[in-house]
Amino acid sequence: MPYNEIIMDHFSNPRNVGEIPDADGVGEVGNPVCGDMMKFTIKVKDDRLEDVKFLTFGCGAAIAVSSMVSELAKGKTLDEAMQITNKDVAAALGGLPGNKMHCSNLGADALHKAIEDYRKRQAVPVAKTEESGGGCCCSFCDDDFDCPVSSASPGPTCEAKVQEK
Amino acid sequence: MVKINLDYGAATPVDPAVLQAMYPYFTEHYGNPHSLHDLGEQPRQAVAAAREKVAALLGAKAEEIIFTSCASEANNTALKGLAAASKSKGKHIITCAIEHHSVLNPLRTLEKAGFKLTILPVDRYGLVDPEQLRQAITGETIFISIQAANPEIGTLQPLPLLTAVAQEKGIPFHTDATSAAGFIPLKVEELGVDLLTLAGDQFYGPKGSGALYVRRGTRLLPLLEGGIQEKGRRAGTENVPAIVGLGEAAVLAREKMAARSSSLAALRDALKEKIFAAVPHLHLNGHPHLRLPHNLHVSVEFVEGEALLLRLNMAGIYVSSGSTCTSQALKSSHVLQAIGLAPELAQGSLLFTLGPESKAEDAPYVAEQLSRITALLRQMSPLYHKYSKGG
């Protein structure tokens, strides 16, 4: 088994699965080309995350990451939740296998996007958050790139790299 | 707890008869076959007998068999050995897009060393078109390597049609028959191949046993240089127990192939029927009937393969997947890309390979679990939600 007990627990019994129908904010990252795709919906009350739910298409790590992010974020203020990094999530899960740190560990980014979406709707200007995992990871090389909507094409700099190899 | 192995493509158990045959060569007859004294005698005879047995499986002559440590070594020996021996004739090599990495990677290395490589495409079933092969051949072509069967999607290549093209032009033809050996007839004369790779661990022989058939008269330089073992074509002290085991597995394969393959195909068809009845939005990959008898490859739409694999493992069902996430390199299977499978379907791919412990009773349980797990994962899949909403 490539995963530790905490990851397997979150994978087997994921917390907060679903989609909040009248969500205050929605955040999506990844696409099926990468192998992982996450959608977070949030409910905000008095500047706190009253509810957080996720939908994830992805591997064991991606599902565990989503579940952990939802647990870490629930009940936090928006500013606190914006401080959660992908690294924190991996640490809370007792560490992710090296090759999964990059692609599957996008949960915090999805959460942040949902909060940004909420703030946009409230018309509160926000400082751009630093995305720690990148939008998408090329499945042919190790490059981050902005996810294409529906394309099997490698990352922009990938072809050259693959040729080198 | 239920344990249903449907990943025999990864490893097969050693047949008890094979193991029995191997035992004495670890202990009593541990000698080196090249010793001139009495301790070498029994091992020498055993290696010679095993060579006859492997040759018989292929309808070849014993002296045309080189023992190797695995299929990867046999493939490397064939490809690099042919290239090194044919440099003066030309520098062009032809293969196809869905070969195993132990064929594609050595060929890419040769390409870096100055050889020209043509990688033929395959159709959506994984078939190579003989006409495309004919058109790819140039005056510089020194050999062609196209697999007998694909280990992932199970597609059987029309080898006699492909080798006929090579024979017209007098070009040596190698086939990686690793996943086919022991399950479909592989008589080298009928196939028309000049080199053929197989490995014992795919058909109930031990790991660490492989062989390369090289037609008499085919020029090949050795990959492993050293002593004069295998007539100088592969140096290194013979792994006598593994060679004996491979020989025994070849005998069993020859005796039981027809019965073994028809029973596996029947079990596979029953499994296919059950899971297709139980799981909506399931897609069959590979050819509908030109496929290995023990292979079933499907894509489960809207979910990812590693998640399926881990959940099935929790239910005691062992399978494999070609999804990006299941590979250490995080690359989706080159085979699924080559057949043009949509990325999300490649991500949801599952490979079932049946084997000696597969039973008819397995199918309903596997179908039930796959249905339950798929529903559960779809419930948390943004792609499925989007689909359900009609988006």
Coordinates of C-alpha atoms in Angstrom, one line a residue:
Chain A
M1 CA 0.0 0.0 0.0
P2 CA 1.6 3.3 -1.1
Y3 CA -0.3 5.3 1.6
N4 CA -0.2 5.7 5.4
E5 CA -3.1 5.1 7.8
I6 CA -4.2 8.7 8.0
I7 CA -4.5 8.9 4.2
M8 CA -6.2 5.6 3.9
D9 CA -8.7 6.7 6.6
H10 CA -9.6 9.9 4.8
F11 CA -9.7 7.9 1.5
S12 CA -12.0 5.2 2.9
N13 CA -14.2 7.6 4.9
P14 CA -13.9 10.9 3.2
R15 CA -15.4 13.8 5.2
N16 CA -17.7 16.4 3.7
V17 CA -18.3 14.9 0.3
G18 CA -20.8 16.7 -1.8
E19 CA -21.8 20.0 -3.3
I20 CA -23.6 22.7 -1.4
P21 CA -26.6 23.6 -3.6
D22 CA -26.8 27.3 -2.7
A23 CA -23.0 27.8 -2.1
D24 CA -21.6 31.2 -1.4
G25 CA -18.4 30.3 -3.2
V26 CA -17.1 27.7 -5.7
G27 CA -13.5 26.8 -6.5
E28 CA -12.3 24.3 -9.0
V29 CA -8.8 23.1 -9.9
G30 CA -7.3 20.4 -12.1
N31 CA -8.7 18.5 -15.0
P32 CA -9.0 14.8 -16.0
V33 CA -5.8 15.1 -18.2
C34 CA -3.8 15.6 -15.0
G35 CA -5.6 12.8 -13.3
D36 CA -7.0 14.9 -10.6
M37 CA -9.9 17.4 -10.4
M38 CA -11.4 19.1 -7.3
K39 CA -14.4 21.2 -6.8
F40 CA -15.0 22.9 -3.4
T41 CA -18.2 24.7 -2.4
I42 CA -18.4 26.8 0.7
K43 CA -21.0 28.3 2.9
V44 CA -19.9 31.5 4.8
K45 CA -21.5 33.0 7.9
D46 CA -20.0 36.0 9.8
D47 CA -16.8 35.7 7.9
R48 CA -16.4 32.0 8.9
L49 CA -16.6 28.8 6.9
E50 CA -19.8 27.4 8.2
D51 CA -19.7 24.5 5.7
V52 CA -17.2 23.1 3.3
K53 CA -17.9 20.3 0.8
F54 CA -15.9 18.8 -2.0
L55 CA -16.2 16.7 -5.1
T56 CA -13.0 15.0 -6.4
F57 CA -12.1 13.0 -9.4
G58 CA -8.8 11.5 -8.6
C59 CA -6.5 9.0 -6.9
G60 CA -6.4 8.0 -3.3
A61 CA -4.2 10.9 -2.4
A62 CA -6.4 13.5 -4.1
I63 CA -9.5 12.2 -2.3
A64 CA -7.7 12.2 1.1
V65 CA -6.3 15.7 0.5
S66 CA -9.7 17.0 -0.3
S67 CA -11.2 15.4 2.8
M68 CA -8.4 16.8 5.0
V69 CA -8.7 20.3 3.6
S70 CA -12.4 20.3 4.3
E71 CA -11.8 19.3 7.9
L72 CA -9.0 21.8 8.4
A73 CA -11.1 24.6 6.9
K74 CA -14.5 24.1 8.5
G75 CA -15.2 26.6 11.2
K76 CA -12.1 28.8 10.4
T77 CA -12.4 32.5 9.5
L78 CA -11.8 33.2 5.8
D79 CA -8.4 34.8 6.6
E80 CA -7.4 31.7 8.6
A81 CA -8.5 29.4 5.8
M82 CA -6.5 31.4 3.3
Q83 CA -3.4 30.6 5.3
I84 CA -3.8 26.9 4.9
T85 CA -1.2 25.7 2.4
N86 CA -0.9 22.5 0.5
K87 CA 2.1 21.7 2.6
D88 CA 0.0 22.0 5.8
V89 CA -2.4 19.6 4.3
A90 CA 0.3 17.1 3.4
A91 CA 1.7 17.4 6.9
A92 CA -1.7 16.9 8.5
L93 CA -2.0 13.7 6.4
G94 CA 1.3 12.4 7.8
G95 CA 3.1 13.1 4.5
L96 CA 2.3 12.2 0.9
P97 CA 4.4 10.0 -1.3
G98 CA 6.9 12.2 -3.1
N99 CA 5.4 11.7 -6.6
K100 CA 1.9 12.7 -5.3
M101 CA 3.1 16.0 -3.6
H102 CA 2.8 17.8 -6.9
C103 CA -0.3 16.6 -8.7
S104 CA -2.7 15.5 -6.1
N105 CA -2.0 18.1 -3.5
L106 CA -4.2 20.8 -4.9
G107 CA -6.9 20.9 -2.2
A108 CA -5.8 24.1 -0.5
D109 CA -5.8 25.8 -3.9
A110 CA -9.3 24.7 -4.6
L111 CA -10.4 26.0 -1.2
H112 CA -8.7 29.3 -1.8
K113 CA -10.4 29.7 -5.1
A114 CA -13.8 29.1 -3.5
I115 CA -13.0 31.8 -0.9
E116 CA -11.8 34.2 -3.6
D117 CA -15.0 33.5 -5.5
Y118 CA -17.0 34.3 -2.4
R119 CA -15.1 37.6 -1.9
K120 CA -15.6 38.5 -5.5
R121 CA -19.3 38.0 -5.2
Q122 CA -19.2 40.2 -2.1
A123 CA -17.1 42.7 -4.1
V124 CA -14.4 42.7 -1.4
P125 CA -11.0 43.2 -3.1
V126 CA -8.6 40.5 -2.3
A127 CA -4.9 40.2 -2.6
K128 CA -3.9 37.4 -5.0
T129 CA -2.9 34.3 -3.1
E130 CA 0.1 32.4 -3.9
E131 CA -0.9 29.0 -5.3
S132 CA 1.5 26.5 -3.9
G133 CA 0.8 23.6 -6.3
G134 CA 0.2 25.2 -9.6
G135 CA -2.9 24.8 -11.7
C136 CA -2.2 21.5 -13.4
C137 CA 0.7 19.2 -13.8
C138 CA 1.6 17.9 -17.1
S139 CA 1.4 14.1 -17.3
F140 CA 4.3 13.9 -19.7
C141 CA 6.8 16.0 -17.8
D142 CA 6.9 17.7 -14.5
D143 CA 5.8 21.1 -15.6
D144 CA 3.0 23.2 -14.1
F145 CA 0.7 24.9 -16.5
D146 CA -2.7 26.5 -16.6
C147 CA -5.1 23.7 -17.1
P148 CA -6.6 23.4 -20.5
V149 CA -10.4 23.0 -20.5
S150 CA -10.5 19.8 -22.4
S151 CA -7.4 18.8 -24.1
A152 CA -5.0 15.9 -24.0
S153 CA -2.1 18.1 -25.0
P154 CA 1.0 18.1 -23.0
G155 CA 2.2 21.2 -21.1
P156 CA 3.5 24.0 -23.2
T157 CA 7.1 23.4 -22.5
C158 CA 6.7 19.6 -22.4
E159 CA 7.3 18.6 -26.0
A160 CA 10.7 20.1 -26.1
K161 CA 11.6 18.4 -22.8
V162 CA 10.3 15.0 -24.0
Q163 CA 12.4 15.4 -27.1
E164 CA 15.4 16.0 -25.0
K165 CA 14.7 12.8 -23.1
Chain B
M1 CA -11.5 -12.6 3.9
V2 CA -12.1 -12.8 0.2
K3 CA -9.0 -12.7 -2.0
I4 CA -9.6 -12.6 -5.7
N5 CA -6.5 -12.0 -7.8
L6 CA -7.3 -10.5 -11.2
D7 CA -3.8 -9.2 -11.7
Y8 CA -2.0 -12.3 -13.0
G9 CA -0.4 -10.1 -15.6
A10 CA 1.8 -8.7 -12.8
A11 CA 2.8 -12.1 -11.4
T12 CA 1.7 -15.7 -11.6
P13 CA 2.2 -18.4 -9.0
V14 CA 4.8 -21.1 -9.9
D15 CA 3.0 -24.3 -10.8
P16 CA 3.7 -27.0 -8.2
A17 CA 5.1 -29.3 -10.9
V18 CA 7.5 -26.5 -12.0
L19 CA 8.6 -25.9 -8.4
Q20 CA 9.2 -29.7 -7.8
A21 CA 11.4 -29.8 -10.9
M22 CA 13.4 -26.8 -9.8
Y23 CA 14.2 -27.9 -6.2
P24 CA 17.1 -30.3 -6.8
Y25 CA 19.0 -27.7 -8.7
F26 CA 19.2 -25.4 -5.7
T27 CA 20.6 -28.2 -3.5
E28 CA 21.6 -31.6 -4.7
H29 CA 22.5 -30.6 -8.2
Y30 CA 23.9 -27.1 -7.5
G31 CA 26.9 -27.6 -9.8
N32 CA 28.0 -25.3 -12.6
P33 CA 26.9 -26.7 -16.0
H34 CA 30.4 -25.8 -17.4
S35 CA 32.4 -27.8 -14.8
L36 CA 34.2 -30.7 -16.4
H37 CA 33.9 -32.8 -13.3
D38 CA 30.9 -34.8 -12.2
L39 CA 29.1 -32.0 -10.3
G40 CA 28.5 -30.3 -13.7
E41 CA 27.0 -33.2 -15.4
Q42 CA 23.4 -33.2 -14.1
P43 CA 23.0 -29.4 -14.3
R44 CA 24.4 -29.5 -17.9
Q45 CA 21.9 -32.2 -18.9
A46 CA 19.1 -30.3 -17.2
V47 CA 19.9 -27.1 -19.1
A48 CA 20.0 -29.0 -22.4
A49 CA 16.7 -30.7 -21.6
A50 CA 15.1 -27.3 -20.8
R51 CA 16.4 -25.9 -24.0
E52 CA 14.7 -28.7 -25.9
K53 CA 11.4 -28.1 -24.0
V54 CA 11.3 -24.3 -24.7
A55 CA 12.3 -25.0 -28.4
A56 CA 9.4 -27.5 -28.6
L57 CA 6.9 -24.9 -27.4
L58 CA 8.0 -22.7 -30.3
G59 CA 8.5 -25.4 -32.9
A60 CA 12.2 -24.3 -33.0
K61 CA 15.5 -26.0 -32.7
A62 CA 17.2 -26.2 -29.3
E63 CA 20.3 -24.3 -30.5
E64 CA 18.0 -21.4 -31.5
I65 CA 17.1 -20.7 -27.8
I66 CA 19.1 -18.3 -25.6
F67 CA 18.3 -18.3 -21.9
T68 CA 18.1 -14.9 -20.3
S69 CA 17.1 -13.5 -16.9
C70 CA 13.8 -12.0 -18.0
A71 CA 11.9 -10.7 -20.9
S72 CA 13.4 -7.3 -20.6
E73 CA 16.9 -8.8 -21.1
A74 CA 15.7 -10.9 -24.0
N75 CA 14.2 -7.7 -25.7
N76 CA 17.4 -5.7 -25.0
T77 CA 19.5 -8.5 -26.3
A78 CA 17.5 -8.9 -29.5
L79 CA 17.2 -5.2 -30.3
K80 CA 20.7 -3.9 -29.4
G81 CA 22.2 -7.2 -30.6
L82 CA 20.6 -6.9 -34.1
A83 CA 21.4 -3.2 -34.3
A84 CA 25.1 -3.8 -33.5
A85 CA 25.3 -6.6 -36.0
S86 CA 23.6 -4.8 -38.8
K87 CA 25.2 -1.3 -38.7
S88 CA 26.9 -1.8 -42.0
K89 CA 23.6 -2.7 -43.7
G90 CA 21.6 0.3 -42.6
K91 CA 20.3 2.3 -39.6
H92 CA 16.5 2.2 -39.9
I93 CA 14.4 0.3 -37.3
I94 CA 10.6 -0.1 -37.3
T95 CA 8.4 -0.8 -34.2
C96 CA 4.9 0.2 -33.1
A97 CA 3.5 2.6 -30.5
I98 CA 2.2 0.1 -28.0
E99 CA 5.3 -1.9 -27.4
H100 CA 6.4 -2.6 -23.8
H101 CA 8.9 -0.2 -22.4
S102 CA 11.6 -2.9 -22.6
V103 CA 11.3 -2.6 -26.4
L104 CA 10.6 1.2 -26.8
N105 CA 13.3 2.4 -24.4
P106 CA 16.2 0.4 -25.9
L107 CA 15.0 1.5 -29.3
R108 CA 15.0 5.2 -28.2
T109 CA 18.6 4.6 -26.9
L110 CA 19.5 3.3 -30.3
E111 CA 17.9 6.4 -31.9
K112 CA 20.1 8.6 -29.7
A113 CA 23.1 6.6 -30.9
G114 CA 22.2 7.5 -34.5
F115 CA 19.7 4.9 -35.6
K116 CA 16.5 6.1 -37.3
L117 CA 13.3 4.9 -35.6
T118 CA 9.9 4.6 -37.2
I119 CA 7.1 4.1 -34.6
L120 CA 4.0 2.8 -36.4
P121 CA 0.7 4.0 -35.1
V122 CA -2.1 1.5 -34.2
D123 CA -5.8 1.7 -34.7
R124 CA -8.3 2.1 -31.9
Y125 CA -8.1 -1.6 -31.1
G126 CA -4.3 -1.5 -31.0
L127 CA -3.8 -3.2 -34.4
V128 CA -0.8 -2.4 -36.7
D129 CA -1.7 -2.1 -40.4
P130 CA 0.4 -4.4 -42.6
E131 CA 0.2 -1.9 -45.4
Q132 CA 1.5 0.9 -43.2
L133 CA 4.4 -1.4 -42.3
R134 CA 5.1 -2.0 -45.9
Q135 CA 5.2 1.7 -46.6
A136 CA 7.5 2.4 -43.7
I137 CA 10.2 0.0 -44.9
T138 CA 13.2 1.6 -46.6
G139 CA 16.4 0.3 -48.2
E140 CA 18.0 1.1 -44.9
T141 CA 15.6 -0.9 -42.7
I142 CA 17.6 -3.5 -40.6
F143 CA 14.9 -5.0 -38.5
I144 CA 11.3 -4.8 -37.4
S145 CA 10.0 -5.4 -33.8
I146 CA 6.2 -5.8 -33.2
Q147 CA 4.7 -7.5 -30.2
A148 CA 2.6 -10.7 -30.4
A149 CA 0.1 -9.4 -27.9
N150 CA -0.3 -6.3 -25.8
P151 CA 0.1 -6.9 -22.1
E152 CA -2.4 -4.1 -21.3
I153 CA -5.3 -4.1 -23.7
G154 CA -4.7 -7.7 -24.7
T155 CA -4.8 -7.2 -28.5
L156 CA -3.3 -9.9 -30.7
Q157 CA -1.3 -8.6 -33.7
P158 CA -1.9 -10.2 -37.0
L159 CA 1.8 -11.5 -37.0
P160 CA 1.7 -13.7 -40.1
L161 CA 0.4 -10.7 -42.2
L162 CA 3.1 -8.5 -40.8
T163 CA 6.0 -10.9 -41.1
A164 CA 5.0 -11.7 -44.7
V165 CA 5.8 -8.1 -45.5
A166 CA 9.2 -8.3 -43.8
Q167 CA 10.0 -11.6 -45.5
E168 CA 9.3 -10.1 -48.9
K169 CA 12.0 -7.6 -48.2
G170 CA 14.3 -10.0 -46.3
I171 CA 14.2 -8.0 -43.1
P172 CA 14.6 -9.8 -39.7
F173 CA 11.4 -9.6 -37.6
H174 CA 11.5 -9.7 -33.8
T175 CA 8.3 -10.2 -31.7
D176 CA 7.9 -9.6 -27.9
A177 CA 5.6 -12.5 -27.1
T178 CA 5.9 -12.1 -23.3
S179 CA 2.3 -11.8 -22.6
A180 CA 1.2 -14.3 -25.3
A181 CA 3.6 -17.2 -24.4
G182 CA 1.8 -20.1 -22.8
F183 CA -1.7 -18.9 -23.8
I184 CA -1.7 -18.8 -27.6
P185 CA 0.2 -21.0 -30.0
L186 CA 3.5 -19.5 -31.0
K187 CA 5.1 -21.7 -33.6
V188 CA 7.9 -19.6 -35.1
E189 CA 7.4 -21.0 -38.6
E190 CA 3.7 -20.2 -38.6
L191 CA 4.3 -16.7 -37.3
G192 CA 7.2 -16.1 -39.6
V193 CA 9.3 -14.5 -36.9
D194 CA 13.1 -14.5 -36.7
L195 CA 13.4 -13.6 -33.0
L196 CA 10.9 -14.1 -30.2
T197 CA 11.0 -13.0 -26.6
L198 CA 9.3 -14.9 -23.8
A199 CA 9.4 -15.1 -20.0
G200 CA 8.5 -18.0 -17.6
D201 CA 6.9 -15.9 -14.9
Q202 CA 3.9 -15.0 -17.2
F203 CA 2.9 -18.7 -17.6
Y204 CA 3.4 -20.3 -14.2
G205 CA 7.2 -20.5 -14.3
P206 CA 9.6 -18.7 -12.0
K207 CA 10.5 -15.0 -12.0
G208 CA 14.0 -14.5 -13.4
S209 CA 13.5 -16.9 -16.3
G210 CA 13.4 -15.7 -19.9
A211 CA 14.3 -16.8 -23.3
L212 CA 15.1 -15.4 -26.7
Y213 CA 14.5 -17.4 -29.8
V214 CA 17.0 -16.5 -32.6
R215 CA 16.5 -18.1 -36.0
R216 CA 19.6 -19.9 -37.2
G217 CA 21.7 -17.6 -39.4
T218 CA 20.4 -14.4 -37.8
R219 CA 23.4 -12.2 -36.9
L220 CA 23.3 -10.9 -33.3
L221 CA 26.0 -9.4 -31.1
P222 CA 25.8 -10.3 -27.4
L223 CA 24.4 -7.8 -24.9
L224 CA 26.2 -9.4 -21.9
E225 CA 29.8 -10.2 -22.7
G226 CA 32.0 -12.5 -20.7
G227 CA 32.2 -16.2 -20.7
I228 CA 31.1 -18.6 -23.5
Q229 CA 27.7 -19.5 -21.9
E230 CA 24.9 -19.8 -24.4
K231 CA 27.5 -20.2 -27.1
G232 CA 28.9 -16.7 -26.4
R233 CA 25.5 -15.1 -27.0
R234 CA 24.8 -14.4 -23.3
A235 CA 27.5 -14.5 -20.7
G236 CA 27.0 -15.3 -17.0
T237 CA 26.6 -18.5 -15.0
E238 CA 23.3 -20.1 -16.0
N239 CA 20.5 -19.8 -13.4
V240 CA 19.9 -23.5 -13.6
P241 CA 16.9 -23.7 -11.3
A242 CA 15.1 -20.9 -13.3
I243 CA 16.0 -22.5 -16.6
V244 CA 14.7 -25.9 -15.4
G245 CA 11.6 -24.1 -14.2
L246 CA 11.1 -22.4 -17.5
G247 CA 11.5 -25.7 -19.3
E248 CA 8.9 -27.4 -17.1
A249 CA 6.5 -24.4 -17.6
A250 CA 7.0 -24.8 -21.4
V251 CA 6.0 -28.5 -21.2
L252 CA 2.9 -27.7 -19.2
A253 CA 2.0 -24.9 -21.6
R254 CA 2.3 -27.2 -24.5
E255 CA 0.2 -29.9 -22.9
K256 CA -2.4 -27.7 -21.4
M257 CA -2.6 -24.6 -23.6
A258 CA -5.8 -25.4 -25.4
A259 CA -7.7 -26.3 -22.2
R260 CA -6.1 -23.6 -20.2
S261 CA -6.9 -20.8 -22.7
S262 CA -10.5 -21.9 -23.4
S263 CA -11.3 -22.1 -19.7
L264 CA -9.7 -18.7 -19.0
A265 CA -11.6 -17.2 -22.0
A266 CA -14.9 -18.6 -20.7
L267 CA -14.2 -17.1 -17.2
R268 CA -13.1 -13.8 -18.7
D269 CA -16.3 -13.6 -20.9
A270 CA -18.5 -14.4 -17.9
L271 CA -16.7 -11.7 -15.8
K272 CA -17.1 -9.2 -18.7
E273 CA -20.8 -10.0 -19.0
K274 CA -21.4 -9.6 -15.3
I275 CA -19.5 -6.3 -14.9
F276 CA -21.1 -4.8 -18.0
A277 CA -24.5 -5.7 -16.7
A278 CA -23.7 -4.2 -13.2
V279 CA -21.9 -1.0 -14.1
P280 CA -23.3 1.7 -16.4
H281 CA -20.9 3.8 -18.5
L282 CA -18.3 1.1 -18.8
H283 CA -16.2 0.8 -22.0
L284 CA -14.3 -2.1 -23.4
N285 CA -10.8 -1.4 -24.5
G286 CA -8.8 -3.5 -27.0
H287 CA -10.2 -5.7 -29.7
P288 CA -13.6 -7.4 -29.2
H289 CA -12.2 -10.9 -30.0
L290 CA -8.6 -10.7 -31.2
R291 CA -7.3 -10.6 -27.6
L292 CA -5.5 -12.7 -25.0
P293 CA -7.9 -15.3 -23.5
H294 CA -7.2 -14.1 -19.9
N295 CA -7.3 -10.4 -20.5
L296 CA -10.1 -7.9 -19.9
H297 CA -9.5 -4.2 -20.1
V298 CA -12.2 -1.6 -19.4
S299 CA -12.6 2.1 -18.7
V300 CA -15.0 3.2 -15.9
E301 CA -16.3 6.6 -16.9
F302 CA -16.2 9.5 -14.4
V303 CA -13.9 7.9 -11.9
E304 CA -10.1 7.5 -11.5
G305 CA -8.4 4.1 -11.7
E306 CA -6.2 4.3 -8.6
A307 CA -9.1 5.1 -6.4
L308 CA -11.0 2.1 -7.9
L309 CA -7.9 -0.1 -7.5
L310 CA -7.5 0.9 -3.8
R311 CA -11.2 0.4 -3.1
L312 CA -11.3 -3.0 -4.9
N313 CA -8.2 -4.0 -2.9
M314 CA -10.1 -3.2 0.3
A315 CA -12.8 -5.6 -0.9
G316 CA -10.1 -8.3 -1.5
I317 CA -10.0 -7.8 -5.3
Y318 CA -6.6 -7.2 -6.9
V319 CA -6.5 -5.4 -10.3
S320 CA -4.3 -3.0 -12.2
S321 CA -4.8 0.3 -13.9
G322 CA -3.2 2.5 -16.6
S323 CA -4.2 5.7 -15.0
T324 CA -1.7 8.5 -14.5
C325 CA -1.9 8.2 -10.7
T326 CA -1.0 4.5 -10.6
S327 CA 2.3 5.0 -12.4
Q328 CA 5.3 6.1 -10.4
A329 CA 6.2 8.4 -13.2
L330 CA 2.7 9.9 -13.1
K331 CA 2.3 9.3 -16.9
S332 CA -0.9 7.8 -18.2
S333 CA -0.3 4.6 -20.2
H334 CA 1.3 5.1 -23.6
V335 CA -0.8 2.3 -24.9
L336 CA -4.1 4.0 -24.0
Q337 CA -2.8 7.2 -25.6
A338 CA -1.8 5.4 -28.7
I339 CA -5.3 3.9 -29.2
G340 CA -6.7 7.4 -28.9
L341 CA -8.6 6.8 -25.7
A342 CA -9.9 10.1 -24.2
P343 CA -7.8 11.2 -21.2
E344 CA -10.7 10.8 -18.7
L345 CA -11.3 7.2 -19.9
A346 CA -7.6 6.4 -19.7
Q347 CA -7.7 7.7 -16.1
G348 CA -10.6 5.3 -15.3
S349 CA -9.0 2.2 -16.9
L350 CA -8.9 -1.1 -15.2
L351 CA -7.0 -4.2 -16.3
F352 CA -8.2 -7.7 -15.2
T353 CA -5.9 -10.6 -16.0
L354 CA -7.2 -14.1 -15.0
G355 CA -5.1 -17.0 -13.9
P356 CA -5.0 -20.5 -12.4
E357 CA -7.0 -19.6 -9.3
S358 CA -9.7 -17.8 -11.1
K359 CA -13.2 -19.3 -10.6
A360 CA -16.7 -18.8 -12.0
E361 CA -17.9 -17.8 -8.5
D362 CA -15.6 -14.7 -8.6
A363 CA -17.5 -12.9 -11.3
P364 CA -20.8 -12.1 -9.4
Y365 CA -18.8 -10.8 -6.4
V366 CA -16.4 -8.7 -8.5
A367 CA -19.4 -7.2 -10.4
E368 CA -21.2 -6.4 -7.2
Q369 CA -18.2 -4.8 -5.6
L370 CA -17.2 -2.9 -8.8
S371 CA -20.8 -1.6 -9.0
R372 CA -20.9 -0.5 -5.4
I373 CA -17.4 1.1 -5.5
T374 CA -18.1 2.9 -8.8
A375 CA -21.3 4.3 -7.5
L376 CA -19.5 5.5 -4.4
L377 CA -16.7 7.2 -6.3
R378 CA -19.1 8.7 -8.8
Q379 CA -21.0 10.2 -6.0
M380 CA -17.9 12.3 -5.2
S381 CA -16.9 12.9 -8.8
P382 CA -17.4 16.4 -10.2
L383 CA -17.4 14.9 -13.7
Y384 CA -20.3 12.6 -12.8
H385 CA -22.2 15.4 -11.1
K386 CA -21.8 17.5 -14.2
Y387 CA -23.0 14.6 -16.4
S388 CA -26.0 13.9 -14.2
K389 CA -27.0 17.6 -14.5
G390 CA -26.9 17.2 -18.2
G391 CA -23.9 19.5 -18.5

